[in-house]
């Protein structure tokens, strides 16, 4: 089983700023053996993975996580220029694989929200 936590740096975005927000995804492996891991992150229309906001979905191959250890995956999120104040949900799916990335053993879903404030 994986234990997954998230955090944002800075903890909130400011409407109208172009600076990226770093989403840190911490994945801890509580399985008795190493697991091959990947993840999928989806954002709403108000956020993106590039400065223009065209890409709203990214997949990352994390690699093997040894039993009892933790990996941190940093992902940059860019707010669009016209982002509204409030909470914006980011969906995360973490996959464990046996030996190859095309075979999914288990899937873990998580949702977090980024708070956006006005200046």
C-alpha positions as a Markdown table, in Angstrom:
| # | Residue | x | y | z |
|---|---|---|---|---|
| 1 | Unk | 0.0 | 0.0 | 0.0 |
| 2 | Unk | 1.1 | 3.5 | -0.7 |
| 3 | Unk | 0.8 | 6.4 | 1.7 |
| 4 | Unk | 0.4 | 9.6 | -0.3 |
| 5 | Unk | 0.6 | 13.3 | 0.9 |
| 6 | Unk | 0.7 | 16.6 | -1.0 |
| 7 | Unk | 1.8 | 20.1 | -0.2 |
| 8 | Unk | 2.0 | 23.4 | -2.2 |
| 9 | Unk | 4.9 | 25.8 | -2.1 |
| 10 | Unk | 3.9 | 28.6 | -1.7 |
| 11 | Unk | 0.7 | 27.4 | 0.0 |
| 12 | Unk | -1.6 | 29.5 | -2.1 |
| 13 | Unk | -1.5 | 31.3 | -5.4 |
| 14 | Unk | -2.2 | 35.0 | -6.0 |
| 15 | Unk | -4.5 | 35.9 | -8.9 |
| 16 | Unk | -2.6 | 37.6 | -11.7 |
| 17 | Unk | 0.9 | 36.4 | -10.8 |
| 18 | Unk | 2.8 | 34.3 | -13.3 |
| 19 | Unk | 5.1 | 32.5 | -10.9 |
| 20 | Unk | 4.6 | 28.7 | -10.7 |
| 21 | Unk | 3.4 | 26.9 | -7.7 |
| 22 | Unk | 5.2 | 23.7 | -6.8 |
| 23 | Unk | 3.0 | 20.7 | -6.0 |
| 24 | Unk | 5.1 | 18.2 | -4.0 |
| 25 | Unk | 3.7 | 14.7 | -4.0 |
| 26 | Unk | 5.2 | 12.4 | -1.4 |
| 27 | Unk | 4.8 | 8.7 | -2.0 |
| 28 | Unk | 5.7 | 6.3 | 0.8 |
| 29 | Unk | 5.9 | 2.6 | 0.0 |
| 30 | Unk | 4.4 | 0.4 | 2.7 |
| 31 | Unk | 4.5 | -2.8 | 0.6 |
| 32 | Unk | 7.0 | -5.5 | 1.8 |
| 33 | Unk | 8.9 | -5.2 | -1.5 |
| 34 | Unk | 10.0 | -2.5 | -4.0 |
| 35 | Unk | 7.3 | -1.2 | -6.3 |
| 36 | Unk | 7.5 | 0.3 | -9.7 |
| 37 | Unk | 5.5 | 3.5 | -9.5 |
| 38 | Unk | 4.0 | 6.2 | -11.9 |
| 39 | Unk | 1.5 | 9.0 | -11.5 |
| 40 | Unk | -1.0 | 11.0 | -13.4 |
| 41 | Unk | -1.9 | 14.6 | -12.4 |
| 42 | Unk | -4.9 | 16.4 | -13.9 |
| 43 | Unk | -5.7 | 20.1 | -13.4 |
| 44 | Unk | -8.9 | 22.2 | -14.0 |
| 45 | Unk | -9.1 | 24.7 | -16.8 |
| 46 | Unk | -7.7 | 27.5 | -14.6 |
| 47 | Unk | -4.3 | 25.8 | -14.1 |
| 48 | Unk | -1.8 | 24.2 | -16.4 |
| 49 | Unk | 1.7 | 22.6 | -16.5 |
| 50 | Unk | 3.1 | 25.2 | -18.8 |
| 51 | Unk | 3.1 | 29.0 | -18.6 |
| 52 | Unk | 0.4 | 29.3 | -21.2 |
| 53 | Unk | -1.9 | 26.7 | -19.6 |
| 54 | Unk | -2.3 | 24.4 | -22.6 |
| 55 | Unk | -1.3 | 21.2 | -20.9 |
| 56 | Unk | -3.6 | 20.1 | -18.1 |
| 57 | Unk | -2.5 | 16.5 | -17.7 |
| 58 | Unk | 0.9 | 15.1 | -17.0 |
| 59 | Unk | 2.2 | 11.6 | -16.5 |
| 60 | Unk | 5.4 | 10.9 | -14.6 |
| 61 | Unk | 7.4 | 7.7 | -14.2 |
| 62 | Unk | 8.7 | 7.7 | -10.7 |
| 63 | Unk | 10.7 | 4.4 | -10.9 |
| 64 | Unk | 11.2 | 1.9 | -8.1 |
| 65 | Unk | 10.4 | 2.9 | -4.5 |
| 66 | Unk | 12.0 | 0.6 | -2.0 |
| 67 | Unk | 9.9 | -0.8 | 0.9 |
| 68 | Unk | 9.6 | 1.6 | 3.8 |
| 69 | Unk | 11.1 | 4.6 | 1.8 |
| 70 | Unk | 9.5 | 7.7 | 0.4 |
| 71 | Unk | 10.0 | 9.6 | -2.9 |
| 72 | Unk | 9.1 | 13.3 | -3.5 |
| 73 | Unk | 7.8 | 14.2 | -6.9 |
| 74 | Unk | 7.8 | 18.0 | -7.5 |
| 75 | Unk | 5.4 | 19.3 | -10.2 |
| 76 | Unk | 5.1 | 22.9 | -11.4 |
| 77 | Unk | 1.6 | 24.3 | -11.7 |
| 78 | Unk | 1.0 | 27.6 | -13.5 |
| 79 | Unk | -2.2 | 29.6 | -12.9 |
| 80 | Unk | -3.8 | 31.1 | -15.9 |
| 81 | Unk | -4.1 | 34.9 | -16.2 |
| 82 | Unk | -7.9 | 34.9 | -15.7 |
| 83 | Unk | -7.9 | 32.5 | -12.7 |
| 84 | Unk | -10.8 | 33.2 | -10.2 |
| 85 | Unk | -10.4 | 33.4 | -6.5 |
| 86 | Unk | -11.3 | 30.2 | -4.6 |
| 87 | Unk | -10.2 | 26.6 | -4.4 |
| 88 | Unk | -9.2 | 24.7 | -7.5 |
| 89 | Unk | -9.0 | 20.9 | -7.3 |
| 90 | Unk | -6.1 | 18.9 | -8.6 |
| 91 | Unk | -6.6 | 15.2 | -9.2 |
| 92 | Unk | -3.8 | 12.7 | -8.6 |
| 93 | Unk | -3.6 | 9.1 | -9.5 |
| 94 | Unk | -0.7 | 7.0 | -8.3 |
| 95 | Unk | -0.2 | 3.6 | -9.9 |
| 96 | Unk | 1.9 | 0.6 | -8.7 |
| 97 | Unk | 3.2 | -1.7 | -11.3 |
| 98 | Unk | 4.6 | -5.2 | -11.1 |
| 99 | Unk | 7.5 | -5.2 | -13.5 |
| 100 | Unk | 6.4 | -3.0 | -16.5 |
| 101 | Unk | 4.7 | 0.4 | -16.7 |
| 102 | Unk | 2.0 | -1.0 | -19.0 |
| 103 | Unk | 0.6 | -3.4 | -16.4 |
| 104 | Unk | -1.1 | -1.6 | -13.5 |
| 105 | Unk | -1.2 | -3.6 | -10.2 |
| 106 | Unk | -3.1 | -1.0 | -8.1 |
| 107 | Unk | -4.4 | 2.5 | -8.4 |
| 108 | Unk | -4.6 | 5.1 | -5.6 |
| 109 | Unk | -6.7 | 8.2 | -6.1 |
| 110 | Unk | -6.2 | 11.5 | -4.3 |
| 111 | Unk | -7.6 | 15.0 | -4.8 |
| 112 | Unk | -6.1 | 18.2 | -3.4 |
| 113 | Unk | -7.1 | 21.8 | -3.8 |
| 114 | Unk | -5.0 | 24.9 | -4.4 |
| 115 | Unk | -6.4 | 28.1 | -2.9 |
| 116 | Unk | -6.2 | 31.3 | -5.0 |
| 117 | Unk | -6.5 | 34.7 | -3.5 |
| 118 | Unk | -6.7 | 38.2 | -4.9 |
| 119 | Unk | -3.9 | 40.7 | -4.3 |
